[in-house]
Short mmCIF file of C-alpha atoms and ligand atoms in Angstrom, two decimals:
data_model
loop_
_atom_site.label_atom_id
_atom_site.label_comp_id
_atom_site.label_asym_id
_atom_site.label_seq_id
_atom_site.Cartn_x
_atom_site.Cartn_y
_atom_site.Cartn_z
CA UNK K 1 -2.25 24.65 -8.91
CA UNK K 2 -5.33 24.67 -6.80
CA UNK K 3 -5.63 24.34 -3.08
CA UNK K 4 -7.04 20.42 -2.62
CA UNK K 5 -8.40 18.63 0.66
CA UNK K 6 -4.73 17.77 0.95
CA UNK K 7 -3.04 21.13 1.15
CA UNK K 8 -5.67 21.73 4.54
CA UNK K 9 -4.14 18.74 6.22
CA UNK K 10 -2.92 19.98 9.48
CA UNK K 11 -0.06 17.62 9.22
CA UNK K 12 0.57 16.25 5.75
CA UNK K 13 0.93 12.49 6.36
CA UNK K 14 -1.23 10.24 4.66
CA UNK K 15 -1.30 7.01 6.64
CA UNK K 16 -1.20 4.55 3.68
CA UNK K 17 -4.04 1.79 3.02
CA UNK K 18 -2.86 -1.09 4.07
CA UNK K 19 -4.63 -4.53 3.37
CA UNK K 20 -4.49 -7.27 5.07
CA UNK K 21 -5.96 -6.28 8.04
CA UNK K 22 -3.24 -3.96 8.76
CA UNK K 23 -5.24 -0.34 8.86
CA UNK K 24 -8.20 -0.70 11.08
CA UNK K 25 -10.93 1.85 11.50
CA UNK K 26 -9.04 3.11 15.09
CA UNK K 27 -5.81 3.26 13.07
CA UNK K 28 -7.27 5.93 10.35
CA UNK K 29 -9.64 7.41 12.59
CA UNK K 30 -6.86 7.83 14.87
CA UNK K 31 -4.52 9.79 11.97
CA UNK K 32 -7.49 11.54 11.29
CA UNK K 33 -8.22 13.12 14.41
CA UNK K 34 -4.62 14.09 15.04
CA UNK K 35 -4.76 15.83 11.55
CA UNK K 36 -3.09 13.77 9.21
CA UNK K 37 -5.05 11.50 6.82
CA UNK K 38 -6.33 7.66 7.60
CA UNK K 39 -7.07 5.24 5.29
CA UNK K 40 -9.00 2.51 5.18
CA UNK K 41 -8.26 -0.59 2.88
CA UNK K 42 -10.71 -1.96 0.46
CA UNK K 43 -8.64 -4.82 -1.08
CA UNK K 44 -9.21 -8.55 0.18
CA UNK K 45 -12.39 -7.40 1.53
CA UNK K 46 -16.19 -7.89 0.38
CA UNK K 47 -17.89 -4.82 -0.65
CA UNK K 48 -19.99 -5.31 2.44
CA UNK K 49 -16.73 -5.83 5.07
CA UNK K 50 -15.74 -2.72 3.45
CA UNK K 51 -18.99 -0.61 4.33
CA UNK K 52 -18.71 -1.53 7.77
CA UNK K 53 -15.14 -0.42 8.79
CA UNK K 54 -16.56 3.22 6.86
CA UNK K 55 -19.29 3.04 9.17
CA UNK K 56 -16.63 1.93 12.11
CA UNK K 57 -14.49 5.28 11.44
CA UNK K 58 -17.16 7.72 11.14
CA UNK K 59 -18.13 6.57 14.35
CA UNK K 60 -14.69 7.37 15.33
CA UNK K 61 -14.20 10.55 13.46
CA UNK K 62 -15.98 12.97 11.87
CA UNK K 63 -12.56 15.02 10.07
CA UNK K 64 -11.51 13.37 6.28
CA UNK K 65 -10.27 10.23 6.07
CA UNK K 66 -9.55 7.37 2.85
CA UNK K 67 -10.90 4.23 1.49
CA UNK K 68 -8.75 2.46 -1.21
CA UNK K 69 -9.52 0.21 -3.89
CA UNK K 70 -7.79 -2.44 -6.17
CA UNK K 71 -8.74 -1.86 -9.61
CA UNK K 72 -8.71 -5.50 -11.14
CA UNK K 73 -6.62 -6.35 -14.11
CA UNK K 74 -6.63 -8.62 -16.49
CA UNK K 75 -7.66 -12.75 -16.15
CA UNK K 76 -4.45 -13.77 -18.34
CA UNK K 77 -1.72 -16.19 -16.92
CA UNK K 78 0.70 -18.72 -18.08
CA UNK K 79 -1.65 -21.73 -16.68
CA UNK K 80 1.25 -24.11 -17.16
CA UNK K 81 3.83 -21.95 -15.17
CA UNK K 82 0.58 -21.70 -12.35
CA UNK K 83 0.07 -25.36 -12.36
CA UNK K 84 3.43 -26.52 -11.62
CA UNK K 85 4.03 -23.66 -8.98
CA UNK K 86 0.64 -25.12 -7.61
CA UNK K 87 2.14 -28.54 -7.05
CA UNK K 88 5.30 -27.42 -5.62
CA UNK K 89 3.06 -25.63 -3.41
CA UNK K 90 1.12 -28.74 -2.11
CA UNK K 91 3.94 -29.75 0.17
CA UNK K 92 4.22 -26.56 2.15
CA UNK K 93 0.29 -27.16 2.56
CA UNK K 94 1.05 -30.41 4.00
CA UNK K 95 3.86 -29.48 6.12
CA UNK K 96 1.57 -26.51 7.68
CA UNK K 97 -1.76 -29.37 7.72
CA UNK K 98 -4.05 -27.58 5.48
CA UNK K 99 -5.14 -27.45 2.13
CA UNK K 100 -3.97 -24.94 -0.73
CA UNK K 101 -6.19 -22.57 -1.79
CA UNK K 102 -8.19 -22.55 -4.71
CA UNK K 103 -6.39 -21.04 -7.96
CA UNK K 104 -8.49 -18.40 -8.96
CA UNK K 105 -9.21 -15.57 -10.44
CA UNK K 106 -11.39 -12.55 -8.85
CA UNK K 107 -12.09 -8.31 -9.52
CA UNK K 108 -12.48 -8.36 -5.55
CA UNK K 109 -15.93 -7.42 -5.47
CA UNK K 110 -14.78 -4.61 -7.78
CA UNK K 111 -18.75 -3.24 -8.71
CA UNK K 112 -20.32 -3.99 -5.56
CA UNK K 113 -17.00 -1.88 -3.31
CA UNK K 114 -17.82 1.37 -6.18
CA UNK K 115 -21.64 1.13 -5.68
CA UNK K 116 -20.51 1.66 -1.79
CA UNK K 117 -17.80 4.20 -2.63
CA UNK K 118 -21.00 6.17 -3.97
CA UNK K 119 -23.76 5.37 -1.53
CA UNK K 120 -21.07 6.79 1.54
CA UNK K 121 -19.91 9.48 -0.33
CA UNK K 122 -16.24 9.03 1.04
CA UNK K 123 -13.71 11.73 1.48
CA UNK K 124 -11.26 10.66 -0.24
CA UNK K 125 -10.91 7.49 -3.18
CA UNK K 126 -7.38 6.22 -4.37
CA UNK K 127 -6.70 3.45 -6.43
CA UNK K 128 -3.65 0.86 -6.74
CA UNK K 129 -3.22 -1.66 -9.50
CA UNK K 130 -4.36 0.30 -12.09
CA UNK K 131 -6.56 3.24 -13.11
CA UNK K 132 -10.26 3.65 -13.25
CA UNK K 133 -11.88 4.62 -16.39
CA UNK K 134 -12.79 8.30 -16.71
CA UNK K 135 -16.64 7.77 -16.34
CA UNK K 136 -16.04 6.20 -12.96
CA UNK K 137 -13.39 8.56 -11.75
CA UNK K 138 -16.05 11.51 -13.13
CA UNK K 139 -18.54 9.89 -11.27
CA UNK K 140 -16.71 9.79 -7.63
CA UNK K 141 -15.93 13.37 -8.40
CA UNK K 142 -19.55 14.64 -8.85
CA UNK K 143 -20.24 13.02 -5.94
CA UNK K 144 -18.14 14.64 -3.27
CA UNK K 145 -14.83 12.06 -3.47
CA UNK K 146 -11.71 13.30 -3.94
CA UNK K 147 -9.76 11.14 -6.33
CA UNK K 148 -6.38 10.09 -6.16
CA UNK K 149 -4.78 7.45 -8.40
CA UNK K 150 -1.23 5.52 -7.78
CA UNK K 151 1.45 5.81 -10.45
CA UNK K 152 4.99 4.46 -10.35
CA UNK K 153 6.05 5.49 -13.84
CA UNK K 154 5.69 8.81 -15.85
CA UNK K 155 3.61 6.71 -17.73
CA UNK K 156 1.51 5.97 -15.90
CA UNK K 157 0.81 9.52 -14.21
CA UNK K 158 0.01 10.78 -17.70
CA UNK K 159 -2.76 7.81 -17.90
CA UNK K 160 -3.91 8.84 -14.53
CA UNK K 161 -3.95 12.70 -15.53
CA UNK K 162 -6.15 12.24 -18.34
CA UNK K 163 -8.40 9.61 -16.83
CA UNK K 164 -9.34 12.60 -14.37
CA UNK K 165 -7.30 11.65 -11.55
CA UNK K 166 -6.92 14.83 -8.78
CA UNK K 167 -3.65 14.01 -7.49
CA UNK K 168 -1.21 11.40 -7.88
CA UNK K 169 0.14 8.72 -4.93
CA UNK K 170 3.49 8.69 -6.45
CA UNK K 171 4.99 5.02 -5.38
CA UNK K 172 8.72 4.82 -5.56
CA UNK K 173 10.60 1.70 -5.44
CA UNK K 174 11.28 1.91 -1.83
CA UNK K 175 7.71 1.32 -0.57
CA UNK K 176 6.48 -1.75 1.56
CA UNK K 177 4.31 -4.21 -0.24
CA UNK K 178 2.16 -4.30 -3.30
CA UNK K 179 3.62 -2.02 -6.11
CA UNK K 180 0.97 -0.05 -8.07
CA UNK K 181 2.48 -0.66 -11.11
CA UNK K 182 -0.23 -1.12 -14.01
CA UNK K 183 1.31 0.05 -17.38
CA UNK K 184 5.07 -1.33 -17.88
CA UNK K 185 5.62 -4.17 -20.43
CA UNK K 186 5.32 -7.35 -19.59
CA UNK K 187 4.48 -6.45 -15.90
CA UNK K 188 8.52 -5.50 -15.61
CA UNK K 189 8.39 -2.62 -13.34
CA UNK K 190 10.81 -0.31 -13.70
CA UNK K 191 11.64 0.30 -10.19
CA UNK K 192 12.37 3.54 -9.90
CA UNK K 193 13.53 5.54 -6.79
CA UNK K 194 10.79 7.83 -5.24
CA UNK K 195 13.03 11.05 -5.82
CA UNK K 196 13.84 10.50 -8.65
CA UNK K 197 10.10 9.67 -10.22
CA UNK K 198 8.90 12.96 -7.97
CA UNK K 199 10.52 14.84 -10.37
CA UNK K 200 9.83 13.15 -13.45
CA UNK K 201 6.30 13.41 -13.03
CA UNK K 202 6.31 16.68 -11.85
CA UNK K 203 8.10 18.28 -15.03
CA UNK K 204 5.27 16.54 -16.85
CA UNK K 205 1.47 16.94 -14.77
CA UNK K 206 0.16 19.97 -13.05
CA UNK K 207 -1.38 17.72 -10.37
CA UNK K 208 -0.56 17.54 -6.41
CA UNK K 209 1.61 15.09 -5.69
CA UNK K 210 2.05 12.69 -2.38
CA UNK K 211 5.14 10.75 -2.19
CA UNK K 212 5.36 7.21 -1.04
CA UNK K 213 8.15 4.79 -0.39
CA UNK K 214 10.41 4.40 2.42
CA UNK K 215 9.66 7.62 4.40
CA UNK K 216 9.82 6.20 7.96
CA UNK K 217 11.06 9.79 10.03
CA UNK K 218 10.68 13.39 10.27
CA UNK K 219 13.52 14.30 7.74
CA UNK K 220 12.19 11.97 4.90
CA UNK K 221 8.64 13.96 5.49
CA UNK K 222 10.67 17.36 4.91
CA UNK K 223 12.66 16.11 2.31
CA UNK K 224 9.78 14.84 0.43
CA UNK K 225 7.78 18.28 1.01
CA UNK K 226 10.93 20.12 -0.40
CA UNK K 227 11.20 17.73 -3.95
CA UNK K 228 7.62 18.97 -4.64
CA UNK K 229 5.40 16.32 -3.29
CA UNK K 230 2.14 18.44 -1.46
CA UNK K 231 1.76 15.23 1.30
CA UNK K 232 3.70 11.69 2.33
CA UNK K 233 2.23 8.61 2.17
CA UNK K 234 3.71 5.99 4.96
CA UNK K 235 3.08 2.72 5.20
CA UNK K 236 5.66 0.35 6.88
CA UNK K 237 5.95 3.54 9.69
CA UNK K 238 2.76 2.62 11.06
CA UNK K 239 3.18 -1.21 11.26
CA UNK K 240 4.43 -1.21 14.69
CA UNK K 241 1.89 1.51 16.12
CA UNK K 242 -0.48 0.29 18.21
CA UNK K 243 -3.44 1.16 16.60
CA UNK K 244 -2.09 -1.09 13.91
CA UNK K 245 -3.94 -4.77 13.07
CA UNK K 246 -0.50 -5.94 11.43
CA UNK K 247 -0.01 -9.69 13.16
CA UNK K 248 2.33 -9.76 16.34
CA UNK K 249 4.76 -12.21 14.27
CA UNK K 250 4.92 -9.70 11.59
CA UNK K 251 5.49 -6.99 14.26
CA UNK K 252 8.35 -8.78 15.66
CA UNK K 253 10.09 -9.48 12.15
CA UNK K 254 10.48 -5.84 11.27
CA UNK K 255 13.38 -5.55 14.47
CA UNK K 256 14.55 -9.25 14.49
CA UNK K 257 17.79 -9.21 12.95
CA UNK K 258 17.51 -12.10 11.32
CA UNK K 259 15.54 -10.23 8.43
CA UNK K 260 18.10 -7.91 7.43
CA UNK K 261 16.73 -7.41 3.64
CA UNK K 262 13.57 -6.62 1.37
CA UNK K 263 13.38 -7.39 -2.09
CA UNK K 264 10.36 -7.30 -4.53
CA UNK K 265 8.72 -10.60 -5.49
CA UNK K 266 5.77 -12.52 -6.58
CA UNK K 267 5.96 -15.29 -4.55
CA UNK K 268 3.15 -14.64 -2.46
CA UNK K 269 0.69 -13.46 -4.36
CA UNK K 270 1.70 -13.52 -8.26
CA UNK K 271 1.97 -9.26 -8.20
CA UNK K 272 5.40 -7.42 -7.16
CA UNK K 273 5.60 -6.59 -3.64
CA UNK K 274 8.25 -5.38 -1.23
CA UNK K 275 8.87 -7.76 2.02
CA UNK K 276 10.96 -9.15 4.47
CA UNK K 277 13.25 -11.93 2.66
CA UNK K 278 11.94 -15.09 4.85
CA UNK K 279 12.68 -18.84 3.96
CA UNK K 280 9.07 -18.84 1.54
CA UNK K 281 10.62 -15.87 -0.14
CA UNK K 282 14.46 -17.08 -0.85
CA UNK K 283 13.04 -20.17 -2.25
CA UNK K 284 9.47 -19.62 -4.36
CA UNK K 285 10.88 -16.36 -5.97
CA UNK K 286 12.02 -17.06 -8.78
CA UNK K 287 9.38 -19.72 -9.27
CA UNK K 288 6.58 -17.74 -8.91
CA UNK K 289 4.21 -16.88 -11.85
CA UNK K 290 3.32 -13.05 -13.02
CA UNK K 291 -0.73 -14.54 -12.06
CA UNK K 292 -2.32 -12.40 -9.69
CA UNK K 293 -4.24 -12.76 -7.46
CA UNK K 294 -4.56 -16.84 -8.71
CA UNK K 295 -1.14 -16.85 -6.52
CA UNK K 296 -2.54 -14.77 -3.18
CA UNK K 297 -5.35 -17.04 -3.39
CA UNK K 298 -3.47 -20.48 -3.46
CA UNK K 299 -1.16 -19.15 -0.64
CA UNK K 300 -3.67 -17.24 1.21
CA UNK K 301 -4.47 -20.50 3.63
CA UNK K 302 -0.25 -21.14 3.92
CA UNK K 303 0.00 -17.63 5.28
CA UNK K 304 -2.64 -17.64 7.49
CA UNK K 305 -1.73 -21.17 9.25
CA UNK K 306 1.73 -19.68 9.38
CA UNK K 307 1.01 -17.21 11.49
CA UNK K 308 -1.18 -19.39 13.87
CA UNK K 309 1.85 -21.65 13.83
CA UNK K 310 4.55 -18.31 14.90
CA UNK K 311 6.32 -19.17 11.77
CA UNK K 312 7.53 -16.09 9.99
CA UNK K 313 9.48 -18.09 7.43
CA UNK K 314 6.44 -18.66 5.52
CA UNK K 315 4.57 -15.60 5.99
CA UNK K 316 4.16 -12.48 3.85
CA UNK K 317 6.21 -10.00 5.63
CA UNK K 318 5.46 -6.84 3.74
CA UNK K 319 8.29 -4.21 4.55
CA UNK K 320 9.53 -0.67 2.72
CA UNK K 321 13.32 0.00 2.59
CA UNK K 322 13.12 2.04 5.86
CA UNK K 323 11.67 -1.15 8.26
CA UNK K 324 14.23 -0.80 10.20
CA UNK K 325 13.18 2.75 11.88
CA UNK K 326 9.70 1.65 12.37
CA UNK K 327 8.87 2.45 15.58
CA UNK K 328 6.60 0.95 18.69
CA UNK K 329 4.12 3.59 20.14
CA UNK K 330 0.82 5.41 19.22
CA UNK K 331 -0.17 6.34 15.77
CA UNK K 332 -0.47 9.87 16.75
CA UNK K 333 2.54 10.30 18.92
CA UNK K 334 4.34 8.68 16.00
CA UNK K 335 2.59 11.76 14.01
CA UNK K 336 3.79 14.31 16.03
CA UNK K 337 7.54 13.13 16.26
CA UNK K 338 7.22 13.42 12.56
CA UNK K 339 6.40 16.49 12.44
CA UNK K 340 9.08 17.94 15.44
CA UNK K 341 12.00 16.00 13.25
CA UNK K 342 10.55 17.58 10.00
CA UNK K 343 10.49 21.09 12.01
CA UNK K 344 14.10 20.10 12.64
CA UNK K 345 15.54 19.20 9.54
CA UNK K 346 13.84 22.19 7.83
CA UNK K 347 15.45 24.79 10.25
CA UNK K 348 18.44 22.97 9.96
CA UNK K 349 18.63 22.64 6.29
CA UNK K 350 17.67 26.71 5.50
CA UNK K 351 20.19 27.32 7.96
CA UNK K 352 22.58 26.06 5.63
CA UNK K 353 20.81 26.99 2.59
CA UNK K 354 21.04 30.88 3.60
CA UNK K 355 24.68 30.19 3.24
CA UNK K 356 24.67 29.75 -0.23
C1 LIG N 1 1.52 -4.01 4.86
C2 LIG N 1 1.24 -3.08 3.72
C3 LIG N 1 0.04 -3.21 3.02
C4 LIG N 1 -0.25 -2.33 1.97
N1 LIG N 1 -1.47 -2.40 1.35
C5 LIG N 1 -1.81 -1.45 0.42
C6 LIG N 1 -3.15 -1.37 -0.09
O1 LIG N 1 -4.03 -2.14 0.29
N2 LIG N 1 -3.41 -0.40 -1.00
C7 LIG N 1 -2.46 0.51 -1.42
O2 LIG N 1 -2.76 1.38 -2.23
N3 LIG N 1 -1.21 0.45 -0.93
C8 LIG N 1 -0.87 -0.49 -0.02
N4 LIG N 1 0.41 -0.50 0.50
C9 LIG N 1 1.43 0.41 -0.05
C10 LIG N 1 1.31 1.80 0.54
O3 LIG N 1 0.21 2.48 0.02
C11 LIG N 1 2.56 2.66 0.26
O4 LIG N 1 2.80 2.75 -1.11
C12 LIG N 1 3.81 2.12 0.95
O5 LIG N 1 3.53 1.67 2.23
C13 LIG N 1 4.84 3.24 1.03
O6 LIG N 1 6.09 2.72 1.39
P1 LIG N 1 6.56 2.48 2.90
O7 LIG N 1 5.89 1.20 3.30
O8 LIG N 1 8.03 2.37 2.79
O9 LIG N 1 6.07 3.65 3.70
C14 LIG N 1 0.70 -1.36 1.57
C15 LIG N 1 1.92 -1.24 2.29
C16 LIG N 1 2.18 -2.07 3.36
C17 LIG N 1 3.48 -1.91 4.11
#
């Protein structure tokens, strides 16, 4: 396999793109400089919001960094199933005084974000949702991008593979928010444990491989090196740092214990995602419609006035398996107590390894 932009990492953590507001230009510029990899986040954003924070971390930084993009999918949805999840909607909108928002459709500026993703000839490109098509992956390529593309099935990689893709985000079921999932029937993901998919995929594309989902300390970084994955991808590790733009509420959630579980669900935006289970949660779940992002648009103003109000019960608390060893400090101290505990647990583990 041949040496990528990832295996020169000085420290191979990937801070994951996280939208939302969550990874701010200081947050990747920050991972950047201390030798991981920062990422910026594309989705929710206009094309233009998006140029900006670019221009934001290159004033920051001038080593590699990330800019991620939804790929949109398609406009189908059960209108009936949205329609009556839209009225039972109405009275949280009243309870919280404002109005639901409106139930549409959108490819989030989808054309207008790849026209910048050329003009600023970015670093690195990965995907989520889906895959691009070949021409546009081809196209980053040629111009200087590196491309990654986010797979939770062995289906999917092999789509990504021979789209072009240069390395695979490999999202297992333990990961915080949105899953990635684009090619499973009927939108049913299959869920499947970030160990265990590692090694599916691997037995099946010759690509480099980062593994995300639930890696929150220095001996899930080592253990993920050692199943064959090239870098780690962490999201729900950087919430708390302070470099992150997560809200204070949603801070405080990941250590209050009375959040003591994650599931996936679509009740906050129509699409699968891992969070905190909150009062909106245990009661729209198994309501919501598979219509995305129709749903994140309709509950975009509830979440929002929730958070003014301190009310975590109705906010989107996205969370990975591992929330619970999230910790408070600097996004590059966090970086480097990564890497000591990964030191660790590799001298630890060959110790006992030589044994054999
Ligand atoms: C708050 C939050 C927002 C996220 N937003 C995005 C995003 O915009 N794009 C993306 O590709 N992944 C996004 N992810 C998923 C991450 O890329 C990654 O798969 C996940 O964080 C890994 O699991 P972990 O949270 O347990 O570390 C998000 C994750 C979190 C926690």
């Amino acid at each position: 396999m041949q040496k990528t932009i990832l295996h020169t990492l000085r420290i191979p953590i990937i801070q994951a793109p996280m939208a939302g507001g969550v990874s701010t230009p200081r947050l990747a510029a920050t991972v950047s400089n201390a030798g991981g990899l920062g990422f910026l986040a594309g989705g929710y954003k206009t094309a233009e919001e998006m140029r900006k924070e670019i221009i934001a971390v290159r004033e920051m930084t001038s080593a590699p960094f990330g800019v991620n993009v939804f790929v949109p999918g398609a406009q189908s949805s059960d209108e009936k199933a949205l329609s009556s999840y839209q009225k039972e909607l109405r009275k949280e909108a009243e309870r919280l005084g404002v109005p639901l928002g409106d139930c549409q459709w959108d490819d989030d500026d989808w054309e207008a974000k790849l026209v910048v993703l050329y003009n600023e000839k970015i670093p690195v490109v990965s995907f989520t949702f889906g895959c691009p098509s070949a021409d546009i992956i081809a196209r980053l390529k040629a111009n200087g991008s590196f491309v990654i593309v986010t797979v939770t099935s062995t289906e999917e990689a092999i789509i990504a593979a021979q789209a072009g893709a240069e390395a695979l985000c490999v999202q297992g079921e333990e990961a915080g928010a949105h899953r990635a999932v684009f090619r499973n029937a009927k939108d049913a993901d299959q869920h499947i444990g970030l160990f265990t998919l590692l090694q599916q995929i691997r037995t099946i594309v010759d690509l480099p491989l980062i593994g995300a989902g639930g890696i929150m300390t220095g001996r899930d970084l080592a253990a993920v090196l050692a199943a064959g994955a090239c870098a780690a991808q962490l999201g729900t590790a950087f919430l708390r740092c302070s470099e992150s733009g997560a809200h204070p509420v949603h801070k405080a959630a990941l250590v209050d214990p009375q959040f003591s579980e994650t599931v996936v669900t679509r009740a906050f935006t129509g699409r699968p995602a891992r969070g905190l289970v909150n009062r909106f949660l245990a009661k729209y779940d198994a309501m919501a419609p598979a219509a995305y992002p129709q749903v994140h648009h309709m509950t975009k103003s509830l979440r929002k006035a929730a958070a003014e109000q301190n009310d975590p019960h109705t906010m989107a608390l996205w969370a990975g398996r591992g929330y619970r060893l999230a910790k408070e400090m600097p996004a590059a101290e966090l970086l480097s107590l990564l890497m000591e505990e990964a030191r660790e647990a590799v001298r630890e583990a060959m110790g006992r390894v030589d044994k054999l």
